[in-house]
Short mmCIF file of C-alpha atoms in Angstrom, two decimals:
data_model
loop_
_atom_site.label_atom_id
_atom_site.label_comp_id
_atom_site.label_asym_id
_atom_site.label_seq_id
_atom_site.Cartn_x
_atom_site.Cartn_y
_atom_site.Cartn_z
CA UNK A 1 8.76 19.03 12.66
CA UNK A 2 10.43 15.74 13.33
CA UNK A 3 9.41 12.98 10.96
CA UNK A 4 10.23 9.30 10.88
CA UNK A 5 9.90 7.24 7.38
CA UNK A 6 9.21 3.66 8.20
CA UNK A 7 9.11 0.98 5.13
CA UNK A 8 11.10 -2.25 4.96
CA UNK A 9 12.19 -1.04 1.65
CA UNK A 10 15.41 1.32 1.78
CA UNK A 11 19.07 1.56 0.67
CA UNK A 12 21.20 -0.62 0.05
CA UNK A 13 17.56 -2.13 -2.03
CA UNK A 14 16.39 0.37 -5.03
CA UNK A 15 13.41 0.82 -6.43
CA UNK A 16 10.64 3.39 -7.19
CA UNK A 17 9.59 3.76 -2.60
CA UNK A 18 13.34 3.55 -1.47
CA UNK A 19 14.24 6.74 -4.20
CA UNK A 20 10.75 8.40 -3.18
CA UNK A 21 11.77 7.89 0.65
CA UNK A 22 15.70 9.09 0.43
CA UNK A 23 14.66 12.34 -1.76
CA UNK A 24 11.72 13.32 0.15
CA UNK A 25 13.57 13.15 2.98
CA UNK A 26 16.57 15.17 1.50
CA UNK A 27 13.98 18.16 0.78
CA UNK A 28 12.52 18.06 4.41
CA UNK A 29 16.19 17.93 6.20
CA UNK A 30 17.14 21.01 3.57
CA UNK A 31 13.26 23.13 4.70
CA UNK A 32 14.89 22.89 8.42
CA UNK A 33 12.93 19.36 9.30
CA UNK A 34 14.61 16.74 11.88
CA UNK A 35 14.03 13.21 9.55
CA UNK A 36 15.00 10.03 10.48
CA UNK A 37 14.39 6.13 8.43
CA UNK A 38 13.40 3.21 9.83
CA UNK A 39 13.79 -0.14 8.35
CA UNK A 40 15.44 -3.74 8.78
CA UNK A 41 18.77 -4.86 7.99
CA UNK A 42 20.29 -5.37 5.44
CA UNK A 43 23.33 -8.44 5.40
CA UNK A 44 25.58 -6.52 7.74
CA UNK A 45 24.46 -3.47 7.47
CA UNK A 46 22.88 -2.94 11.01
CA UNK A 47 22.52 0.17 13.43
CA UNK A 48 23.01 3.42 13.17
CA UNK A 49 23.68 5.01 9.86
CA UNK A 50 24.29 8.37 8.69
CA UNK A 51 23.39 9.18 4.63
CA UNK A 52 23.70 12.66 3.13
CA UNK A 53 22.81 15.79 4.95
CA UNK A 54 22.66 13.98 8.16
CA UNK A 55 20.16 11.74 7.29
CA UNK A 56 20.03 9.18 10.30
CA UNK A 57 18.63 5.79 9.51
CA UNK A 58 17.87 3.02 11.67
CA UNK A 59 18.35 -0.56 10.26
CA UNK A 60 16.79 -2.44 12.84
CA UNK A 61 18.14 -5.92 13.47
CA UNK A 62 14.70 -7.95 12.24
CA UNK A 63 15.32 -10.96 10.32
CA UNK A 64 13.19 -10.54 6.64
CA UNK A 65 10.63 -13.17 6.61
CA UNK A 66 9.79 -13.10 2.36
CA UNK A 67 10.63 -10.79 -0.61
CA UNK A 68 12.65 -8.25 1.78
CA UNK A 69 9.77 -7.72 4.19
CA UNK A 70 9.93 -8.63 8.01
CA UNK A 71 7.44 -11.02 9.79
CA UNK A 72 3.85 -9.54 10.94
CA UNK A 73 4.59 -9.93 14.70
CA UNK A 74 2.36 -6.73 15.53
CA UNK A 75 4.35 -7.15 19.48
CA UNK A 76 8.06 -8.00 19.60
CA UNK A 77 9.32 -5.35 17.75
CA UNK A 78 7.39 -2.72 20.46
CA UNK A 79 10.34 -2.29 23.20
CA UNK A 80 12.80 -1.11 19.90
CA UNK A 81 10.35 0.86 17.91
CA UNK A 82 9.19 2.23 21.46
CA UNK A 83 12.61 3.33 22.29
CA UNK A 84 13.40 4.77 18.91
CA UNK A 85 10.55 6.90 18.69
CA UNK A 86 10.69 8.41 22.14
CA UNK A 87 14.60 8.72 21.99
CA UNK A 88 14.07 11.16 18.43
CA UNK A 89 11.24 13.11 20.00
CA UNK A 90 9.23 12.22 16.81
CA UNK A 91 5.98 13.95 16.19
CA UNK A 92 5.07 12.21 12.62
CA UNK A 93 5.27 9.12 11.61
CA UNK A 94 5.44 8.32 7.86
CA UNK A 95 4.71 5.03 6.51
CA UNK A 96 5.22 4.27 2.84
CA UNK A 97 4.17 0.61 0.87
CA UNK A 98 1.50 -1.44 1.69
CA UNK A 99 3.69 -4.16 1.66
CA UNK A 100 5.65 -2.82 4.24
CA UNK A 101 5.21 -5.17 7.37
CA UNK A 102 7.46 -2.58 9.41
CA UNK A 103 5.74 0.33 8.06
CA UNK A 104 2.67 -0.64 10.10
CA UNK A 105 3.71 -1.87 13.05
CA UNK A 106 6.00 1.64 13.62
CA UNK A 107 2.20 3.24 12.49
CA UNK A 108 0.76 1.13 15.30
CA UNK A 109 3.26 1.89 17.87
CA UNK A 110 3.11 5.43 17.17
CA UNK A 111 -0.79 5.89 17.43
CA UNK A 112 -0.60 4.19 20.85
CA UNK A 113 2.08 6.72 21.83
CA UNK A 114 -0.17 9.74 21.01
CA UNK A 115 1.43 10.49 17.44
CA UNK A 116 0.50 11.30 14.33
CA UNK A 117 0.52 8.86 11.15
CA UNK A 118 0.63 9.17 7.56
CA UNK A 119 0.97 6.22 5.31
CA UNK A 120 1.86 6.55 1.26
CA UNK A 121 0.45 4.27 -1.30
CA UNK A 122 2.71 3.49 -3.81
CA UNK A 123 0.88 0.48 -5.47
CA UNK A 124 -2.85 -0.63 -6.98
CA UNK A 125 -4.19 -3.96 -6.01
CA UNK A 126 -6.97 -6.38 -7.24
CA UNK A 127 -9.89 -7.72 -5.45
CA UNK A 128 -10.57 -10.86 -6.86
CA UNK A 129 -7.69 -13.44 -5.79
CA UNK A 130 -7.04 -14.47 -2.42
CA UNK A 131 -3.46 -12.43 -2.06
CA UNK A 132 -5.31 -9.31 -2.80
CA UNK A 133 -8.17 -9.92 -0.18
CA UNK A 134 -6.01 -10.61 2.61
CA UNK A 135 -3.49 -7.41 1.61
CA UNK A 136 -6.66 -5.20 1.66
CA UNK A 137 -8.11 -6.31 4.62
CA UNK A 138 -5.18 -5.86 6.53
CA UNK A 139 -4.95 -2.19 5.28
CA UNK A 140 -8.26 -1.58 6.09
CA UNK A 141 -7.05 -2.52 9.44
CA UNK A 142 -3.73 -0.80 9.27
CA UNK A 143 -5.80 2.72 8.00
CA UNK A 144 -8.12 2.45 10.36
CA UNK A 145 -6.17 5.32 12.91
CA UNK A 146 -4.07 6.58 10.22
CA UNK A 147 -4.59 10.60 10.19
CA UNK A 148 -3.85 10.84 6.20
CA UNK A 149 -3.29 9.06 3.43
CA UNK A 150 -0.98 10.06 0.19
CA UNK A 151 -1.63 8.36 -2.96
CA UNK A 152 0.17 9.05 -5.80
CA UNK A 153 -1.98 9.45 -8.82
CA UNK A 154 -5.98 9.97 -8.72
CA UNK A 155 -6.32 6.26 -9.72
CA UNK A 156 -4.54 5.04 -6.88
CA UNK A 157 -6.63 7.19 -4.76
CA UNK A 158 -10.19 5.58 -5.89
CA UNK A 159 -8.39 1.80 -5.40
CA UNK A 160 -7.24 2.89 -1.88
CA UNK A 161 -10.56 4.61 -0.79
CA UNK A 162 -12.30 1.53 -2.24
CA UNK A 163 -10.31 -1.54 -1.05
CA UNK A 164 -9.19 0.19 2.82
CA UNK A 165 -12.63 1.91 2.73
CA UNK A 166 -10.84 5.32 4.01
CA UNK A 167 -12.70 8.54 3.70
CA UNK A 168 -11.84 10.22 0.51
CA UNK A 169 -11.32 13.26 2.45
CA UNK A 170 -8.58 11.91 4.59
CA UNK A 171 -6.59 11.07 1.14
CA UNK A 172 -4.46 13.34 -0.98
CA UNK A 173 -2.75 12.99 -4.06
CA UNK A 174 0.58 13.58 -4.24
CA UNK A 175 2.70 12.19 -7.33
CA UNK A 176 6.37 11.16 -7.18
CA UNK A 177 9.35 13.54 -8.63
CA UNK A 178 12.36 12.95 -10.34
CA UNK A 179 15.99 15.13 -10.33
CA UNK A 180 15.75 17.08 -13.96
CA UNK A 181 18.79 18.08 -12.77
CA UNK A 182 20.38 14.65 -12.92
CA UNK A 183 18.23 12.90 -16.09
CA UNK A 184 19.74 15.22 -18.75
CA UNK A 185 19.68 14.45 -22.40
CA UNK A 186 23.17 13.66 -24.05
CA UNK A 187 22.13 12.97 -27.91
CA UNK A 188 26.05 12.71 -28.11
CA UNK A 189 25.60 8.84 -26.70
CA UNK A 190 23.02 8.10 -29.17
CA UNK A 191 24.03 6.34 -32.16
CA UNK A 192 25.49 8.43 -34.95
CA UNK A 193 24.39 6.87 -37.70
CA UNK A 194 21.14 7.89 -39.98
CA UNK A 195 19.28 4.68 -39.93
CA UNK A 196 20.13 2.48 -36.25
CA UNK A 197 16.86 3.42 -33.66
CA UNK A 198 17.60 2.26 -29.79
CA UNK A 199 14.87 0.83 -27.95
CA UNK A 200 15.46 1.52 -24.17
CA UNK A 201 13.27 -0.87 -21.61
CA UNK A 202 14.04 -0.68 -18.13
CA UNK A 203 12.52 -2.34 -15.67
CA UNK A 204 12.19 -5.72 -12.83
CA UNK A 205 11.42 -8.76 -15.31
CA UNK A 206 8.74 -9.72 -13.35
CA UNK A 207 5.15 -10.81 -14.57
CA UNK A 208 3.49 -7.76 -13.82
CA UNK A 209 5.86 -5.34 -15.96
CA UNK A 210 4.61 -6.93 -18.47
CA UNK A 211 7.25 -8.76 -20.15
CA UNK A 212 5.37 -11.31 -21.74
CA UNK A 213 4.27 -8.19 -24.13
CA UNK A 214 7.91 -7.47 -24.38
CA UNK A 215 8.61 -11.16 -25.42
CA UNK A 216 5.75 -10.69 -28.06
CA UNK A 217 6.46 -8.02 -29.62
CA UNK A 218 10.58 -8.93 -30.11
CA UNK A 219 9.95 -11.00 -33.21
CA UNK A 220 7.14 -8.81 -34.95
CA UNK A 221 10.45 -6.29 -35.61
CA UNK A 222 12.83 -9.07 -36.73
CA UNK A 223 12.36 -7.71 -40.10
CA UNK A 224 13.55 -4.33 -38.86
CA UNK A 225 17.80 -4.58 -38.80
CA UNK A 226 18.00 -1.33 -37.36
CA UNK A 227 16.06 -1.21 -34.82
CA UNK A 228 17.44 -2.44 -31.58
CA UNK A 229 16.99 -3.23 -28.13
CA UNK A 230 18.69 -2.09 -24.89
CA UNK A 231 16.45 -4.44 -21.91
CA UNK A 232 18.05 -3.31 -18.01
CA UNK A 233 16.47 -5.56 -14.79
CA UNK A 234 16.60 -8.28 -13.65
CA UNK A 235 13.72 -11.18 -12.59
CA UNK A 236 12.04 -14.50 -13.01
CA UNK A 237 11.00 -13.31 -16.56
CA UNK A 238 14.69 -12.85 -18.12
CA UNK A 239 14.87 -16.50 -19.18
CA UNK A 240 11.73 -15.62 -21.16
CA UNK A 241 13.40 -12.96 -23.14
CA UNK A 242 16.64 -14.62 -23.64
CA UNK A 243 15.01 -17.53 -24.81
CA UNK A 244 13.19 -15.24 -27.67
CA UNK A 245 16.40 -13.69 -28.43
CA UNK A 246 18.02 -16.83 -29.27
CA UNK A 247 14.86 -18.75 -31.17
CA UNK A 248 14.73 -15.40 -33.35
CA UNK A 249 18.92 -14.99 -34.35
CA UNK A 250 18.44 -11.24 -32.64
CA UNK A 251 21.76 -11.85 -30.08
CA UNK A 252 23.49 -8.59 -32.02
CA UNK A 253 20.25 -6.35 -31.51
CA UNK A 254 18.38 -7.48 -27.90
CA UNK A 255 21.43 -6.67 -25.14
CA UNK A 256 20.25 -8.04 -22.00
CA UNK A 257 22.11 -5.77 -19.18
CA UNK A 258 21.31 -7.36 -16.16
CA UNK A 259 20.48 -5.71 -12.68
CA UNK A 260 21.22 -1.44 -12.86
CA UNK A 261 21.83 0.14 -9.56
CA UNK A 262 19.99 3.66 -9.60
CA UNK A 263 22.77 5.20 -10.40
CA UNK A 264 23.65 3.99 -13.70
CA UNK A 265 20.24 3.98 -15.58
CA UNK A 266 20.66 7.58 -16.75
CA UNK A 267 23.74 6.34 -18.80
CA UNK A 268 21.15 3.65 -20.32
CA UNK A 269 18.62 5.73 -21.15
CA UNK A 270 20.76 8.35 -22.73
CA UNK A 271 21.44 5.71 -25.39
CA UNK A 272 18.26 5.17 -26.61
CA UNK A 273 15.76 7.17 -28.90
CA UNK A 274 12.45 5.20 -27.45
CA UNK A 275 11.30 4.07 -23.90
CA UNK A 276 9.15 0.92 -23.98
CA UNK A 277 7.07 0.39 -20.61
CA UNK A 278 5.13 -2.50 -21.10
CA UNK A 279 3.53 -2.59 -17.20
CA UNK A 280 0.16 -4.26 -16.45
CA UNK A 281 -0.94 -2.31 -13.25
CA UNK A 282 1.06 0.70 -12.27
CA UNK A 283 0.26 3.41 -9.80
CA UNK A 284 2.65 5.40 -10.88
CA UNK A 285 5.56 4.93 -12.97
CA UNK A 286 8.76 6.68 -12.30
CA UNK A 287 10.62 4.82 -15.26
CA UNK A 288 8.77 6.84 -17.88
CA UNK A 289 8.95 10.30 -16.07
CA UNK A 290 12.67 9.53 -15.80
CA UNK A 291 12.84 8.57 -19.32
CA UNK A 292 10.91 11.17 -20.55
CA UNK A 293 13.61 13.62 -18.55
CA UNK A 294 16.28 12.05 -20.61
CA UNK A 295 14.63 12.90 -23.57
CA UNK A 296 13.14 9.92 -24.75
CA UNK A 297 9.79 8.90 -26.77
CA UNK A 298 7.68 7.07 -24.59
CA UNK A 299 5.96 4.36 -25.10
CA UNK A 300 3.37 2.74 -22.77
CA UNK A 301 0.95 0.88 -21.82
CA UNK A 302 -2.40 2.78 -20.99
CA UNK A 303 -3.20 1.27 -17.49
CA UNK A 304 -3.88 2.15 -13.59
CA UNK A 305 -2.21 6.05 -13.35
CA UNK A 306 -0.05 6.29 -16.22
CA UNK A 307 -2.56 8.43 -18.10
CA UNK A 308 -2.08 10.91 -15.41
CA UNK A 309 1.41 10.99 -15.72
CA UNK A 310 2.86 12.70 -19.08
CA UNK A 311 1.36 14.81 -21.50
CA UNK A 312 0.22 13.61 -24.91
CA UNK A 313 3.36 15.35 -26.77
CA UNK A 314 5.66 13.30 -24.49
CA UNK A 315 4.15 9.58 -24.52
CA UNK A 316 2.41 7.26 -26.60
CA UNK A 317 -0.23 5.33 -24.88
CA UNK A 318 -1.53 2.02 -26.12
CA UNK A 319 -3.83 -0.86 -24.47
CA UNK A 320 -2.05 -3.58 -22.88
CA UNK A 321 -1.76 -6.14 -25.86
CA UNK A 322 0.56 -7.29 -28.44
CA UNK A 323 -0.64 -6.05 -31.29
CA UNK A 324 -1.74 -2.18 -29.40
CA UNK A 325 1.85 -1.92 -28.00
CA UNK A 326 3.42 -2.79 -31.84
CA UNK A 327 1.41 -0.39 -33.59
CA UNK A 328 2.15 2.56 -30.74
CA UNK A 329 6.00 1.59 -31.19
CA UNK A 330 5.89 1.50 -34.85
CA UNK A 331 4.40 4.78 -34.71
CA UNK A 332 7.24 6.06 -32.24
CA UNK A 333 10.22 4.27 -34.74
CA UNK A 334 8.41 6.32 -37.84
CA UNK A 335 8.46 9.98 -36.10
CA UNK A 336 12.36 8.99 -34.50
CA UNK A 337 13.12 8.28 -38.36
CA UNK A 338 11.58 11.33 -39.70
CA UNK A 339 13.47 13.59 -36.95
CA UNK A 340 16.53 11.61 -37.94
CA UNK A 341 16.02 12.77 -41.77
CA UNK A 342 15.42 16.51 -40.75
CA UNK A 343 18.64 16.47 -38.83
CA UNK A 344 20.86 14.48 -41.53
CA UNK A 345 19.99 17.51 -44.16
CA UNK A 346 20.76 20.07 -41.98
CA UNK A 347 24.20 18.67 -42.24
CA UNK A 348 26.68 19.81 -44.62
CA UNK A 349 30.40 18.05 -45.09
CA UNK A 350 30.37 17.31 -41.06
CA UNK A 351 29.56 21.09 -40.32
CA UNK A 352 25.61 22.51 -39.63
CA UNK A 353 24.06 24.01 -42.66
CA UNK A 354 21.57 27.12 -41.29
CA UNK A 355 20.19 27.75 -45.16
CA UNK A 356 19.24 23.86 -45.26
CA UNK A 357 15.67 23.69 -46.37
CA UNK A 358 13.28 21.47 -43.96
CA UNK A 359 12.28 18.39 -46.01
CA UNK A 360 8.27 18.93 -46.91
CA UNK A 361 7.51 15.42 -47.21
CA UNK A 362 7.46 15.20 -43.33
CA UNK A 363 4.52 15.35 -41.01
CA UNK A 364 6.97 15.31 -37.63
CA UNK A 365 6.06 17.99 -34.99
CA UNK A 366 7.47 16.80 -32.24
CA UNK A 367 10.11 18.07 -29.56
CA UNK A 368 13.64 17.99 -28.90
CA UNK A 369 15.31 16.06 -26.33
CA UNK A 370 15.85 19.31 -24.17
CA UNK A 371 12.30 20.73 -24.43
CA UNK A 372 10.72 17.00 -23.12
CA UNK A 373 13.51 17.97 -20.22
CA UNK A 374 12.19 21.08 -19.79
CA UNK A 375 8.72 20.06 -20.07
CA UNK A 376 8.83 17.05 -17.18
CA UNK A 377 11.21 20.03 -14.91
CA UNK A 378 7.68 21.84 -15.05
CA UNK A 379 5.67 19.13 -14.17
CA UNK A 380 7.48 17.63 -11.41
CA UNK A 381 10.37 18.19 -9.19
CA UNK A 382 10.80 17.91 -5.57
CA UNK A 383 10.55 21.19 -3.75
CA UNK A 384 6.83 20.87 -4.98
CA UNK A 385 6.08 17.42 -3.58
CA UNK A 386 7.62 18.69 0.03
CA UNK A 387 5.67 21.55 0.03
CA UNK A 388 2.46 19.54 -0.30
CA UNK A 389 4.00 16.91 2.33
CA UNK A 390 4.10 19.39 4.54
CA UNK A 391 0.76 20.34 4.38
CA UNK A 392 -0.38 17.24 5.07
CA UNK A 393 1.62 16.57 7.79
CA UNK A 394 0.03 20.20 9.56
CA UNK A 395 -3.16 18.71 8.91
CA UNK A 396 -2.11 15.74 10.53
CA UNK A 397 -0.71 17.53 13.59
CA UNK A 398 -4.30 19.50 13.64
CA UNK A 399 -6.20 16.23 14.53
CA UNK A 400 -5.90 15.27 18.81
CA UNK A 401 -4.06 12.16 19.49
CA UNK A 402 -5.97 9.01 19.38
CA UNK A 403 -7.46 6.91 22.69
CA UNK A 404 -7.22 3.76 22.95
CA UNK A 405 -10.89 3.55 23.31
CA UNK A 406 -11.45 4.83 19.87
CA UNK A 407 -8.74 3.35 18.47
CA UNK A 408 -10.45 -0.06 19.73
CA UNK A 409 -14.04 1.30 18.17
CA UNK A 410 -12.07 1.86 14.85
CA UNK A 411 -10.82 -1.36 14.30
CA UNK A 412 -14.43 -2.98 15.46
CA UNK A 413 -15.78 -1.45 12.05
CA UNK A 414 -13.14 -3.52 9.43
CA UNK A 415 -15.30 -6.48 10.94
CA UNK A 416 -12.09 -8.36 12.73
CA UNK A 417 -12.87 -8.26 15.90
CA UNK A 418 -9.59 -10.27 17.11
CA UNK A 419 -7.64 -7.04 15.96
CA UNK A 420 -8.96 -5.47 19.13
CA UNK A 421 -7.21 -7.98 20.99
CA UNK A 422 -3.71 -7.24 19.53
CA UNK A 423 -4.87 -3.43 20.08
CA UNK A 424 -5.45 -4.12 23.96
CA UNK A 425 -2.25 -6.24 24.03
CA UNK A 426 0.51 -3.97 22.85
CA UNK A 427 -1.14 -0.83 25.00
CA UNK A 428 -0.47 -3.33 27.95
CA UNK A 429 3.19 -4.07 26.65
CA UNK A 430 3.98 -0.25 26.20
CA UNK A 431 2.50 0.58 29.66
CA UNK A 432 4.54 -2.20 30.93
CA UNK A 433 7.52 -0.94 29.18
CA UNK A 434 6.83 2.69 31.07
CA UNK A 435 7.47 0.89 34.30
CA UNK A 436 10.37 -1.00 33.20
CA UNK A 437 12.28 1.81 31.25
CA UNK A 438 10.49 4.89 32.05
CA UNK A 439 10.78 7.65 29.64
CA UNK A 440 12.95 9.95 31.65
CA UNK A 441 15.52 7.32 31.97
CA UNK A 442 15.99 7.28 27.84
CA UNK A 443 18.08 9.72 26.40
CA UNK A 444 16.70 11.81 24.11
CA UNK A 445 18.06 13.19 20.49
CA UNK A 446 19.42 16.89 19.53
CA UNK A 447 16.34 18.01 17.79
CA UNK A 448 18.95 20.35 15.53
CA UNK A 449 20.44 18.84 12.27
CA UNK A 450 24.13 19.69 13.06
CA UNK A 451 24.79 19.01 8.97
CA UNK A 452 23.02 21.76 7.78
CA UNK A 453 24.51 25.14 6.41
CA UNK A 454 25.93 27.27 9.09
CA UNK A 455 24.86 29.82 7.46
CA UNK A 456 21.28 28.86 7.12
CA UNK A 457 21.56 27.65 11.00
CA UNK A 458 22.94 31.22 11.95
CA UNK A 459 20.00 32.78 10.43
CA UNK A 460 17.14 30.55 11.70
CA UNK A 461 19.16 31.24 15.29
CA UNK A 462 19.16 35.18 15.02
CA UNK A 463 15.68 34.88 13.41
CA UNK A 464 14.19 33.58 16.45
CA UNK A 465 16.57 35.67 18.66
CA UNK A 466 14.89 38.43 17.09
CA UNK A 467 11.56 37.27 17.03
CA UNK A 468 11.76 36.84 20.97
CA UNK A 469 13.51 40.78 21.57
CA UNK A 470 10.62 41.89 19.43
CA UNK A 471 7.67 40.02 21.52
CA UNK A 472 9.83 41.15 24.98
CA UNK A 473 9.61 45.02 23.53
CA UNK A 474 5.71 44.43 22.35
CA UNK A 475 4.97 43.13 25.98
CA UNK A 476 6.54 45.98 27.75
CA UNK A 477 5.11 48.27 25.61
CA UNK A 478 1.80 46.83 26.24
CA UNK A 479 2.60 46.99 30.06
CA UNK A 480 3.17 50.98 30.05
CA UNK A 481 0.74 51.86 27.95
#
């Protein structure tokens, strides 16, 4: 198959859809898939790209209108996206974010061509303020011709179904991964003392994380020297925390880090014995599956699809208020202290003592660092994810291409009539487009990814070398019998 990804939100940004985007598309380029990314630019990073494996990516030149999105134009990004999609041969197109201005308009473009579209959901959304009522109207829109839908916990799937009134059947869950491979424990980066506990938050400082719980809870464990905070992100919210810090004397125990790129928050969370999410709507949350991967004891808030996400023995879940969140990260510092007090008298003179009774007066069960590790490796990893991708997109190949007549009908049901309008406008610009650049004068792609394994490329060649002597023997056969 030959896939396109189209979401404003990509490398050099980071965040939970630009990691889901690059990975998934790693997996399908490694199954033998053609995948290419669309998205704007970013600074001077413009044109053609290649990332690893021969990923190609497209960073269209489209000026970002607000909070790294590009304006709704719906028509004067056609001719490009036009050209892109027919140059690639794509068959699928694969939105991701409902924020993602250029994620629909490549889904729009595409359904007029006679392709295939499926859009991801990485978010919930309200339905009481105005923001959320014009988001999910224009999704409603947006979903209207979309073949399938991927949402990423069962949670997000009812909000989706119920604010872009989709058919439940045309939506499958599909939750996010993370590389076990890469978020390994290292206890050896922990503190070595018996007594000093690292709390580990990671996460954009933003109003919906939550960090007005996080600015709560700070002086309720003033009382507690050893007990310390590690806080990565950056946002509008750090001056909140910072100001805490200071009005409470807690400068040597709250270290603000900053921004993280990707790449460095595994040698955060190694550091820490507890993971504090304190989010306020969450569809999914890769922070704690990460976390939890490192080896951490994580604590959260119980809302949106976060129930969904860990086991009981790996997370402690409490409602989203001050005084729910203290008592489930109390509860996390006592078993971390027990654990600590089984391992100090197993130790003997700096060397492991095997004969070293287990202390009775302790009620800890938990696990190791390793076994949470092994435990989230179960759960999720990637291979999985593109395996159930793919299915959708055969589904999605299954259904016939869309007409503009019932693409038209389709958008008459969201109840915005002017829609149709835009609909019957850019299927005029693409057929103009046909008679200006016709399709035979635009060169098109190798459908082949040259970076793959020669080996694996050798075999898939004799494979179907094979498979065609075979059929030529099986017709003759047929012939003289």
């Amino acid at each position: 198959m030959k896939i396109c990804m189209a979401s404003d939100f990509f490398y050099p940004n980071m965040g939970g859809v630009e990691e889901h985007i690059f990975n998934l598309s790693q997996c399908l380029l490694a199954r033998g898939h053609k995948v290419i990314v669309i998205t704007h630019s970013y600074g001077d990073r413009k044109g053609l790209r290649h990332m690893t494996n021969g990923l190609k990516v497209y960073y269209v030149p489209i000026k970002v209108f607000y909070n790294q999105v590009v304006l709704p134009t719906m028509i004067c990004n056609i001719p490009l996206l036009r050209y892109i999609l027919l140059r690639e041969q794509i068959d699928i197109v694969h939105g991701h974010s409902a924020f993602s201005t250029l994620a629909h308009e490549t889904m729009n473009v595409a359904q007029l061509l006679g392709l295939r579209c499926v859009f991801t959901d990485h978010s919930l959304f309200g339905f009481a303020d105005l923001s959320a009522v014009v988001t999910n109207k224009f999704l409603e829109i947006s979903l209207a011709n979309c073949n399938h839908c991927i949402c990423v916990s069962h949670t997000g799937k009812e909000n989706t179904v119920l604010r872009a009134k989709v058919h439940q059947d045309k939506v499958s869950v599909i939750p996010n991964a993370v590389d076990t491979a890469y978020f390994t424990p290292n206890p050896c980066r922990r503190p070595n003392d018996d007594e000093t506990i690292n709390v580990v938050v990671v996460s954009r400082l933003v109003y919906r994380k939550g960090v007005d719980l996080l600015a709560g809870i700070l002086p309720k464990l003033k009382h507690l020297p050893n007990v310390h905070f590690i806080i990565g992100g950056d946002g509008p919210k750090r001056a909140l925390l910072e100001e805490v810090r200071e009005r409470n004397n807690m400068q040597d125990r709250v270290v603000m880090l900053g921004a993280l790129e990707h790449a460095k928050v595994r040698d955060v969370l190694v550091q820490g014995h507890i993971f504090l999410n304190t989010s306020l709507t969450e569809a999914y949350c890769m922070a704690i599956v990460e976390a939890a991967a490192c080896g951490l004891q994580v604590v959260s808030t119980k809302v949106g699809g976060i129930p969904e996400v860990l086991p009981s023995s790996l997370i402690i879940l409490t409602e989203p208020t001050v005084e729910s969140v203290y008592r489930g990260l109390r509860e996390a510092i006592r078993r971390e202290m027990e654990k600590k007090q089984i391992t100090s008298s197993r130790y003997l003179n700096g060397s492991i003592d095997a004969l070293a009774p287990t202390p009775s007066k302790t009620t800890y069960s938990g696990l190791c660092a390793f076994e949470r590790n092994q435990i989230v490796t179960n759960l999720y990893n990637w291979n999985n994810v593109t395996e159930r991708t793919e299915k959708v997109y055969r589904t999605a190949l299954r259904d016939s291409p869309a007409t503009l007549e019932l693409m038209m009908r389709n958008c008459l049901r969201s109840g915005v009539w002017p829609f149709v309008l835009v609909i019957a406008l850019c299927h005029l610009i693409l057929r103009f487009l046909d008679w200006f650049v016709p399709r035979k004068y635009i060169d098109t792609c190798c459908t082949d990814n040259p970076f793959l394994r020669t080996n694996d490329y050798e075999q898939r060649r004799r494979s179907t070398e094979n498979h065609i002597l075979c059929a030529t023997v099986r017709r003759k056969r047929e012939k003289f019998s």
